């Protein structure tokens, strides 16, 4: 049991060797113990960053950063994470500058990068590319998003955000006991589906707030304690996870116009929230959260983006075996 | 009532749920030029109505039987040799299907040119659906009811 500090959590998987060489492809592969391990190590990385303590556990190691499609937050935070741990980076952020342009397959590019580096991070437009990469590589592969399929490190940093930003709890984690309200496009939102799947490992309840056309698919609701509404009523929520409603999801533009202003977080909505609730968003936002609420301490979406760095530091250190034979204290 | 003659050599797929026979036929008949008989909405004591498919001089391999089970999970398959039933078996829904069907998601990495990823599906039951092990998409019967064995 711990109250806000994961240091007090008895290590649920003392044998970190099981992480060495592991691929991070899908959130579905994570056990409850795995989530706790990532939360624990991410918290230690946050402390190191806060204190400015150098931790060169990846000195002499190389990360291949293979971005077959553009990304800002994911790429920059992986790079920051690797450099914060003393490692170096090779790779590309635009496939037009790689031999991809000459027709090389993803699989061959991965095999080459595997021979050059100690860990691979891949972002790819085709779903399933991360699994293929893991099959092609001799070194661990971390999925930085493969099309509409998976983006597991986003989910992990979302969990870290809830753990860090919610008040200390007497439960196993600060995530347990939370009522999580998902708002916006719940039908197509990859981050929402993935986080909902991960949260099933914790003692959480859900509120799904979406227009009828964009309701949460049944398979994610199954086996959960949830309520569903199309009213933006958030007074009972501990965590509010907002996503963007995209115009292209609607067959008729008039439908989009009717709904686009329905789920906007503004000062009035914030006034209804609990004092210790938090508002999250995977970013980029367009107009679903007014910039006027950014200064509200409950608006944690930029902190959420920051947590991408310590979360990815933890993952890089774990899968490369840098923490093997020791622990961060 | 109608009379459909016995076949001497080949395969009889029986107990196909009524309405599914055409899909099964497309799946299994390949390019045979021998007689193929599909009887639809035949009375059955067990199923009320059923479809039956008879294929002269055609024998189905295990991969094809797996595909048949997706469309007709209760079907029985009789192998006929010299007019006698040599073997009678129920099809069995496999837990996974590998290398026989292409993924129905055109963006899936398995559908990208020259990528060495063999399509692989987990078979979900009640109702039967296929989950691609690469792209993660789940496909209902409407996707695979018209498949033809490559």
Coordinates of C-alpha atoms in Angstrom, one line a residue:
Chain A
X1 CA 0.0 0.0 0.0
X2 CA 1.2 3.4 -0.7
X3 CA -0.2 6.9 -0.4
X4 CA 0.8 8.8 -3.4
X5 CA 4.4 7.7 -3.4
X6 CA 5.2 4.6 -5.3
X7 CA 8.4 4.2 -3.3
X8 CA 6.3 2.6 -0.6
X9 CA 4.7 0.1 -2.9
X10 CA 6.2 -3.3 -2.4
X11 CA 7.9 -4.3 -5.6
X12 CA 5.3 -6.5 -7.4
X13 CA 7.9 -7.7 -9.9
X14 CA 11.3 -7.6 -8.2
X15 CA 12.9 -9.5 -11.1
X16 CA 13.4 -6.7 -13.7
X17 CA 15.2 -9.2 -16.0
X18 CA 11.8 -10.1 -17.4
X19 CA 11.6 -6.7 -19.0
X20 CA 15.0 -6.9 -20.7
X21 CA 14.5 -7.4 -24.4
X22 CA 10.8 -7.0 -24.1
X23 CA 8.9 -5.4 -27.0
X24 CA 6.2 -2.8 -26.1
X25 CA 3.7 -3.3 -28.9
X26 CA 0.2 -3.4 -27.5
X27 CA -1.4 -2.3 -24.2
X28 CA -3.3 -5.6 -24.3
X29 CA -0.1 -7.4 -23.4
X30 CA 0.3 -5.6 -20.1
X31 CA -0.6 -7.3 -16.8
X32 CA -1.6 -5.4 -13.7
X33 CA 1.9 -6.0 -12.3
X34 CA 3.4 -4.6 -15.5
X35 CA 1.4 -1.4 -15.0
X36 CA 2.6 -1.0 -11.4
X37 CA 6.2 -1.6 -12.5
X38 CA 6.0 1.2 -15.1
X39 CA 4.2 3.5 -12.6
X40 CA 6.9 2.8 -10.0
X41 CA 9.9 3.4 -12.3
X42 CA 8.3 6.4 -14.0
X43 CA 7.9 8.0 -10.6
X44 CA 11.5 7.5 -9.9
X45 CA 12.4 9.1 -13.2
X46 CA 10.2 12.1 -12.3
X47 CA 12.1 12.5 -9.1
X48 CA 15.4 12.4 -11.0
X49 CA 14.2 15.0 -13.4
X50 CA 12.9 17.2 -10.5
X51 CA 16.2 17.0 -8.7
X52 CA 18.3 17.4 -11.9
X53 CA 20.2 14.3 -10.9
X54 CA 22.1 12.9 -13.9
X55 CA 21.4 9.2 -14.6
X56 CA 23.6 7.9 -17.3
X57 CA 22.4 4.3 -17.3
X58 CA 22.1 4.4 -21.1
X59 CA 25.5 5.9 -21.8
X60 CA 27.0 4.3 -24.8
X61 CA 23.6 3.0 -26.0
X62 CA 21.9 4.0 -29.3
X63 CA 18.2 4.3 -29.9
X64 CA 16.9 4.1 -33.5
X65 CA 14.1 6.6 -33.9
X66 CA 12.2 5.5 -37.0
X67 CA 9.3 7.9 -37.7
X68 CA 7.6 6.8 -40.9
X69 CA 5.0 9.5 -40.3
X70 CA 5.2 12.9 -38.6
X71 CA 4.9 13.3 -34.8
X72 CA 5.8 16.0 -32.5
X73 CA 5.2 15.0 -28.9
X74 CA 6.0 11.3 -29.2
X75 CA 9.2 11.8 -31.1
X76 CA 10.5 14.7 -29.0
X77 CA 9.7 13.0 -25.7
X78 CA 11.4 9.8 -26.8
X79 CA 14.4 11.8 -27.8
X80 CA 14.4 13.7 -24.6
X81 CA 14.0 10.5 -22.6
X82 CA 17.0 8.8 -24.3
X83 CA 19.2 11.8 -23.9
X84 CA 18.2 12.3 -20.3
X85 CA 19.5 8.7 -19.7
X86 CA 22.8 9.5 -21.3
X87 CA 22.0 7.7 -24.6
X88 CA 22.3 8.8 -28.2
X89 CA 19.9 8.7 -31.2
X90 CA 20.0 7.8 -34.8
X91 CA 17.1 7.7 -37.2
X92 CA 14.7 9.8 -39.3
X93 CA 11.6 11.8 -38.8
X94 CA 10.6 11.9 -42.4
X95 CA 10.6 8.7 -44.5
X96 CA 11.2 10.7 -47.6
X97 CA 14.8 11.1 -46.4
X98 CA 15.3 7.4 -45.9
X99 CA 15.7 4.5 -48.3
X100 CA 12.0 4.0 -47.9
X101 CA 11.8 6.4 -50.8
X102 CA 13.8 3.8 -52.9
X103 CA 11.1 1.2 -52.1
X104 CA 12.8 -0.5 -49.1
X105 CA 10.3 -2.5 -47.0
X106 CA 9.6 -1.6 -43.4
X107 CA 10.9 -5.0 -42.4
X108 CA 14.3 -4.4 -44.1
X109 CA 14.7 -0.9 -42.6
X110 CA 14.0 -2.4 -39.1
X111 CA 16.6 -5.2 -39.7
X112 CA 19.2 -2.6 -40.6
X113 CA 18.4 -0.4 -37.6
X114 CA 18.4 -3.4 -35.3
X115 CA 22.0 -4.1 -36.4
X116 CA 23.0 -0.5 -35.6
X117 CA 21.3 0.2 -32.3
X118 CA 20.2 -1.2 -28.9
X119 CA 16.6 -0.3 -29.0
X120 CA 14.1 0.8 -31.7
X121 CA 11.2 3.2 -31.5
X122 CA 8.8 3.1 -34.5
X123 CA 5.9 5.3 -35.6
X124 CA 4.2 4.0 -38.7
X125 CA 1.0 4.8 -40.6
X126 CA 0.1 1.1 -41.2
X127 CA -1.5 -0.8 -38.4
X128 CA 0.4 -3.9 -37.5
X129 CA 3.8 -2.4 -38.4
X130 CA 5.0 -2.5 -34.8
X131 CA 4.4 -6.2 -34.6
X132 CA 6.2 -6.8 -37.9
X133 CA 9.0 -4.6 -36.6
X134 CA 9.3 -6.7 -33.4
X135 CA 9.4 -9.9 -35.5
X136 CA 12.1 -8.4 -37.7
X137 CA 14.4 -6.9 -35.0
X138 CA 16.9 -8.5 -32.7
X139 CA 16.7 -5.6 -30.2
X140 CA 13.6 -4.4 -28.3
X141 CA 11.0 -2.5 -30.3
X142 CA 8.8 0.2 -28.7
X143 CA 5.6 1.1 -30.6
X144 CA 5.2 4.9 -30.9
X145 CA 1.9 4.5 -32.7
X146 CA 1.0 2.2 -35.6
X147 CA -1.8 3.8 -37.5
X148 CA -5.3 3.2 -36.0
X149 CA -4.0 0.3 -34.0
X150 CA -2.0 0.9 -30.9
X151 CA -0.1 3.7 -29.1
X152 CA 0.8 2.0 -25.8
X153 CA 3.2 4.6 -24.4
X154 CA 0.5 7.2 -24.6
X155 CA -1.7 5.0 -22.4
X156 CA 1.2 4.5 -20.0
X157 CA 1.8 8.2 -19.7
X158 CA -1.9 8.8 -19.2
X159 CA -1.8 6.3 -16.2
X160 CA 1.3 8.0 -14.8
X161 CA -0.5 11.4 -15.1
X162 CA -3.5 10.1 -13.1
X163 CA -1.2 8.5 -10.5
X164 CA 0.8 11.7 -10.1
X165 CA -1.9 14.3 -10.3
X166 CA -4.7 12.7 -8.3
X167 CA -4.5 13.1 -4.5
X168 CA -2.8 10.4 -2.5
X169 CA -5.0 7.5 -1.8
X170 CA -5.1 4.7 0.7
X171 CA -5.7 2.3 -2.1
X172 CA -3.1 0.4 -4.1
X173 CA -2.7 3.4 -6.3
X174 CA -4.1 6.8 -6.8
X175 CA -5.9 5.5 -9.8
X176 CA -8.0 3.1 -7.8
X177 CA -11.3 4.5 -6.7
X178 CA -11.4 7.1 -9.5
X179 CA -14.5 7.8 -11.6
X180 CA -13.1 8.5 -15.1
X181 CA -15.3 10.5 -17.5
X182 CA -14.4 10.2 -21.2
X183 CA -15.7 13.1 -23.3
X184 CA -15.9 13.5 -27.1
X185 CA -15.3 11.0 -29.8
X186 CA -15.5 7.7 -28.0
X187 CA -16.2 5.7 -31.1
X188 CA -13.0 6.2 -33.0
X189 CA -10.7 7.6 -30.3
X190 CA -7.7 5.2 -30.1
X191 CA -6.4 6.8 -26.9
X192 CA -9.7 6.5 -25.2
X193 CA -10.1 2.8 -26.1
X194 CA -6.6 2.0 -25.0
X195 CA -6.8 3.9 -21.7
X196 CA -10.2 2.3 -20.9
X197 CA -8.7 -1.1 -21.5
X198 CA -5.8 -0.4 -19.2
X199 CA -8.0 1.1 -16.5
X200 CA -9.9 -2.2 -16.3
X201 CA -6.8 -3.4 -14.3
X202 CA -7.6 -0.9 -11.6
X203 CA -10.6 -0.3 -9.4
X204 CA -12.2 2.4 -11.5
X205 CA -15.7 3.4 -12.7
X206 CA -16.5 5.2 -16.0
X207 CA -18.8 7.8 -17.4
X208 CA -19.0 7.9 -21.2
X209 CA -20.1 11.3 -22.5
X210 CA -20.5 11.4 -26.3
X211 CA -23.1 12.2 -29.0
X212 CA -25.1 9.2 -30.1
X213 CA -23.1 8.9 -33.3
X214 CA -19.8 8.7 -31.4
X215 CA -20.7 6.4 -28.5
X216 CA -18.1 4.1 -26.8
X217 CA -18.1 0.7 -28.6
X218 CA -19.7 -2.1 -26.6
X219 CA -16.5 -4.2 -26.3
X220 CA -14.8 -1.5 -24.2
X221 CA -17.8 -1.1 -21.9
X222 CA -18.2 -4.8 -21.2
X223 CA -17.2 -5.8 -17.7
X224 CA -17.0 -2.3 -16.4
X225 CA -19.0 -0.2 -14.0
X226 CA -20.2 2.6 -16.2
X227 CA -22.9 5.1 -17.0
X228 CA -23.5 6.7 -20.4
X229 CA -24.9 10.0 -21.3
X230 CA -24.8 12.8 -23.9
X231 CA -24.9 15.5 -21.3
X232 CA -21.7 17.2 -20.3
X233 CA -22.3 16.6 -16.6
X234 CA -19.0 16.3 -14.8
X235 CA -19.7 17.1 -11.1
X236 CA -19.1 13.5 -10.0
X237 CA -15.9 12.9 -12.1
X238 CA -12.4 12.5 -10.6
X239 CA -10.7 12.4 -14.0
X240 CA -12.0 14.0 -17.1
X241 CA -10.4 12.8 -20.3
X242 CA -11.3 15.0 -23.3
X243 CA -10.9 14.1 -26.9
X244 CA -11.4 16.0 -30.1
X245 CA -14.5 15.5 -32.2
X246 CA -13.4 15.4 -35.9
X247 CA -15.4 16.8 -38.7
X248 CA -14.7 13.9 -41.0
X249 CA -16.5 11.4 -38.7
X250 CA -19.8 12.8 -39.7
X251 CA -21.7 12.0 -42.9
X252 CA -23.4 15.4 -42.9
X253 CA -21.5 18.6 -42.1
X254 CA -24.6 20.0 -40.4
X255 CA -24.4 17.2 -37.8
X256 CA -20.8 18.3 -37.0
X257 CA -21.8 21.9 -36.8
X258 CA -24.6 21.0 -34.4
X259 CA -22.3 19.0 -32.1
X260 CA -19.0 20.7 -32.2
X261 CA -19.8 23.2 -29.5
X262 CA -21.5 20.7 -27.2
X263 CA -18.5 19.3 -25.5
X264 CA -16.3 22.3 -24.8
X265 CA -14.6 22.6 -21.5
X266 CA -14.8 26.3 -20.4
X267 CA -14.8 28.2 -17.1
X268 CA -18.5 27.3 -16.5
X269 CA -17.8 23.6 -16.8
X270 CA -14.7 23.9 -14.6
X271 CA -16.8 25.6 -11.9
X272 CA -18.9 22.4 -11.7
X273 CA -15.8 20.1 -11.3
X274 CA -14.7 18.7 -8.0
X275 CA -11.8 20.6 -6.4
X276 CA -9.5 17.7 -6.8
X277 CA -10.6 16.5 -10.2
X278 CA -8.2 16.6 -13.1
X279 CA -8.8 17.4 -16.8
X280 CA -6.6 15.5 -19.3
X281 CA -6.3 15.6 -23.1
X282 CA -3.9 13.7 -25.4
X283 CA -3.3 16.9 -27.4
X284 CA -3.3 18.5 -29.9
X285 CA -6.5 20.2 -28.9
X286 CA -8.4 22.4 -31.3
X287 CA -11.3 24.1 -29.5
X288 CA -12.6 21.5 -27.1
X289 CA -10.8 23.0 -24.2
X290 CA -10.7 26.8 -24.0
X291 CA -7.3 28.2 -23.4
X292 CA -8.8 30.4 -20.7
X293 CA -8.9 27.3 -18.4
X294 CA -5.2 26.4 -18.9
X295 CA -4.2 28.3 -15.8
X296 CA -6.7 26.3 -13.6
X297 CA -4.5 23.9 -11.5
X298 CA -7.0 21.0 -12.4
X299 CA -6.1 21.4 -16.1
X300 CA -3.2 19.0 -16.3
X301 CA -2.9 18.3 -20.0
X302 CA 0.5 20.0 -20.4
X303 CA 1.8 18.2 -17.4
X304 CA 0.4 15.0 -19.0
X305 CA 2.6 15.8 -22.1
X306 CA 5.6 16.3 -19.8
X307 CA 5.0 12.9 -18.2
X308 CA 5.7 11.4 -21.6
X309 CA 9.4 11.9 -20.9
X310 CA 9.8 10.1 -17.5
X311 CA 7.4 7.4 -18.7
X312 CA 9.5 6.7 -21.8
X313 CA 12.7 7.0 -19.7
X314 CA 11.4 4.2 -17.5
X315 CA 10.5 2.1 -20.5
X316 CA 13.8 2.6 -22.3
X317 CA 15.7 1.7 -19.2
X318 CA 13.6 -1.3 -18.5
X319 CA 13.6 -2.9 -22.0
X320 CA 17.3 -2.3 -22.5
X321 CA 18.1 -4.0 -19.2
X322 CA 19.8 -0.9 -17.8
X323 CA 18.1 -1.5 -14.5
X324 CA 19.1 -5.1 -14.3
X325 CA 21.0 -6.1 -11.2
X326 CA 20.0 -2.9 -9.3
X327 CA 17.3 -0.5 -8.6
X328 CA 16.7 3.2 -8.7
X329 CA 16.9 4.6 -5.2
Chain B
X1 CA -38.8 -33.7 -52.4
X2 CA -36.1 -34.2 -54.9
X3 CA -33.6 -36.8 -55.8
X4 CA -30.0 -35.9 -56.0
X5 CA -27.8 -38.8 -57.0
X6 CA -25.0 -40.2 -54.8
X7 CA -21.5 -39.2 -55.9
X8 CA -18.9 -42.0 -56.4
X9 CA -15.8 -40.1 -55.4
X10 CA -15.6 -36.7 -53.7
X11 CA -16.9 -34.7 -50.7
X12 CA -20.3 -34.0 -49.3
X13 CA -20.6 -31.1 -46.9
X14 CA -23.8 -31.6 -44.9
X15 CA -25.6 -29.7 -42.2
X16 CA -24.7 -26.3 -43.5
X17 CA -27.0 -23.7 -41.9
X18 CA -29.7 -22.8 -44.5
X19 CA -28.6 -19.8 -46.5
X20 CA -24.8 -20.4 -46.0
X21 CA -24.4 -23.0 -48.7
X22 CA -23.6 -20.6 -51.5
X23 CA -20.8 -19.0 -49.5
X24 CA -19.4 -22.5 -48.7
X25 CA -19.6 -23.4 -52.3
X26 CA -17.7 -20.4 -53.5
X27 CA -15.1 -21.1 -50.9
X28 CA -14.5 -24.8 -51.7
X29 CA -15.2 -25.4 -55.3
X30 CA -12.1 -23.9 -56.7
X31 CA -11.7 -24.4 -60.5
X32 CA -13.2 -27.9 -60.7
X33 CA -15.0 -28.8 -63.9
X34 CA -16.6 -31.9 -62.3
X35 CA -20.2 -31.8 -61.1
X36 CA -21.0 -29.6 -58.1
X37 CA -24.5 -29.8 -56.6
X38 CA -25.8 -27.3 -54.0
X39 CA -29.1 -28.1 -52.4
X40 CA -30.6 -25.3 -50.4
X41 CA -33.4 -25.2 -47.8
X42 CA -33.5 -29.0 -47.5
X43 CA -35.6 -30.3 -44.7
X44 CA -33.6 -31.6 -41.7
X45 CA -34.7 -33.2 -38.5
X46 CA -31.9 -31.5 -36.6
X47 CA -31.9 -28.1 -38.1
X48 CA -35.3 -27.5 -39.6
X49 CA -33.7 -26.4 -42.9
X50 CA -30.2 -26.9 -44.1
X51 CA -28.0 -26.7 -47.2
X52 CA -26.0 -29.6 -48.6
X53 CA -23.1 -29.4 -51.0
X54 CA -21.8 -32.3 -53.1
X55 CA -18.5 -32.0 -54.9
X56 CA -17.5 -34.8 -57.4
X57 CA -13.8 -35.7 -57.3
X58 CA -12.9 -32.9 -54.9
X59 CA -11.2 -33.5 -51.6
X60 CA -10.8 -30.6 -49.1
X61 CA -7.5 -30.0 -47.3
X62 CA -7.3 -28.9 -43.6
X63 CA -6.9 -25.2 -44.4
X64 CA -10.1 -25.3 -46.5
X65 CA -12.0 -27.1 -43.8
X66 CA -11.0 -24.4 -41.3
X67 CA -12.5 -21.8 -43.7
X68 CA -15.7 -23.9 -44.0
X69 CA -16.0 -23.9 -40.2
X70 CA -16.1 -20.1 -40.2
X71 CA -19.2 -20.1 -42.4
X72 CA -20.8 -23.3 -41.2
X73 CA -19.5 -24.3 -37.8
X74 CA -21.9 -27.2 -37.5
X75 CA -21.2 -28.7 -40.9
X76 CA -20.2 -32.4 -41.3
X77 CA -17.9 -33.5 -44.1
X78 CA -18.2 -36.9 -45.7
X79 CA -15.3 -38.2 -47.8
X80 CA -16.7 -40.6 -50.4
X81 CA -14.5 -43.2 -52.2
X82 CA -15.9 -45.7 -54.6
X83 CA -19.4 -44.9 -53.5
X84 CA -18.7 -45.6 -49.8
X85 CA -18.3 -43.0 -47.0
X86 CA -14.7 -43.5 -46.1
X87 CA -14.6 -40.8 -43.4
X88 CA -17.2 -38.7 -41.7
X89 CA -16.2 -35.8 -39.5
X90 CA -17.6 -32.5 -38.1
X91 CA -15.7 -29.4 -39.0
X92 CA -14.0 -27.8 -36.0
X93 CA -13.7 -24.1 -35.5
X94 CA -9.9 -23.4 -35.2
X95 CA -8.6 -21.0 -32.5
X96 CA -6.5 -19.3 -35.2
X97 CA -6.1 -19.1 -38.9
X98 CA -2.8 -18.5 -40.5
X99 CA -1.6 -17.9 -44.0
X100 CA -4.9 -18.7 -45.8
X101 CA -6.9 -15.4 -45.7
X102 CA -5.7 -11.9 -46.5
X103 CA -6.5 -9.2 -43.9
X104 CA -9.6 -7.3 -44.9
X105 CA -8.1 -4.0 -43.7
X106 CA -6.3 -2.6 -46.8
X107 CA -4.0 -0.5 -44.5
X108 CA -2.9 -3.5 -42.5
X109 CA 0.9 -4.1 -42.8
X110 CA 0.2 -7.6 -44.1
X111 CA -1.4 -6.0 -47.2
X112 CA 1.6 -3.8 -48.0
X113 CA 3.7 -4.8 -50.9
X114 CA 6.6 -7.1 -50.2
X115 CA 6.4 -6.9 -46.4
X116 CA 7.1 -10.4 -45.0
X117 CA 4.1 -10.5 -42.7
X118 CA 1.9 -13.6 -43.0
X119 CA -1.7 -12.8 -42.3
X120 CA -2.8 -14.4 -39.0
X121 CA -6.2 -14.2 -37.2
X122 CA -7.5 -15.1 -33.8
X123 CA -10.9 -16.8 -34.2
X124 CA -13.5 -15.3 -31.9
X125 CA -16.7 -17.2 -31.2
X126 CA -20.5 -16.5 -30.8
X127 CA -20.7 -15.1 -33.4
X128 CA -17.7 -16.1 -35.4
X129 CA -15.4 -13.2 -36.0
X130 CA -11.7 -12.9 -37.0
X131 CA -9.3 -10.6 -35.2
X132 CA -6.1 -9.8 -37.2
X133 CA -3.0 -10.4 -35.1
X134 CA -1.2 -7.5 -36.8
X135 CA -3.7 -4.6 -37.2
X136 CA -6.0 -5.6 -34.4
X137 CA -9.1 -5.1 -36.4
X138 CA -12.1 -7.5 -35.8
X139 CA -14.0 -8.7 -38.8
X140 CA -17.6 -10.0 -38.7
X141 CA -19.0 -12.6 -41.1
X142 CA -20.0 -10.0 -43.7
X143 CA -16.3 -9.7 -44.5
X144 CA -15.4 -13.3 -44.9
X145 CA -18.7 -14.8 -46.2
X146 CA -17.6 -14.3 -49.9
X147 CA -13.9 -15.3 -49.5
X148 CA -12.4 -17.6 -52.0
X149 CA -9.5 -19.8 -51.2
X150 CA -6.4 -18.4 -52.7

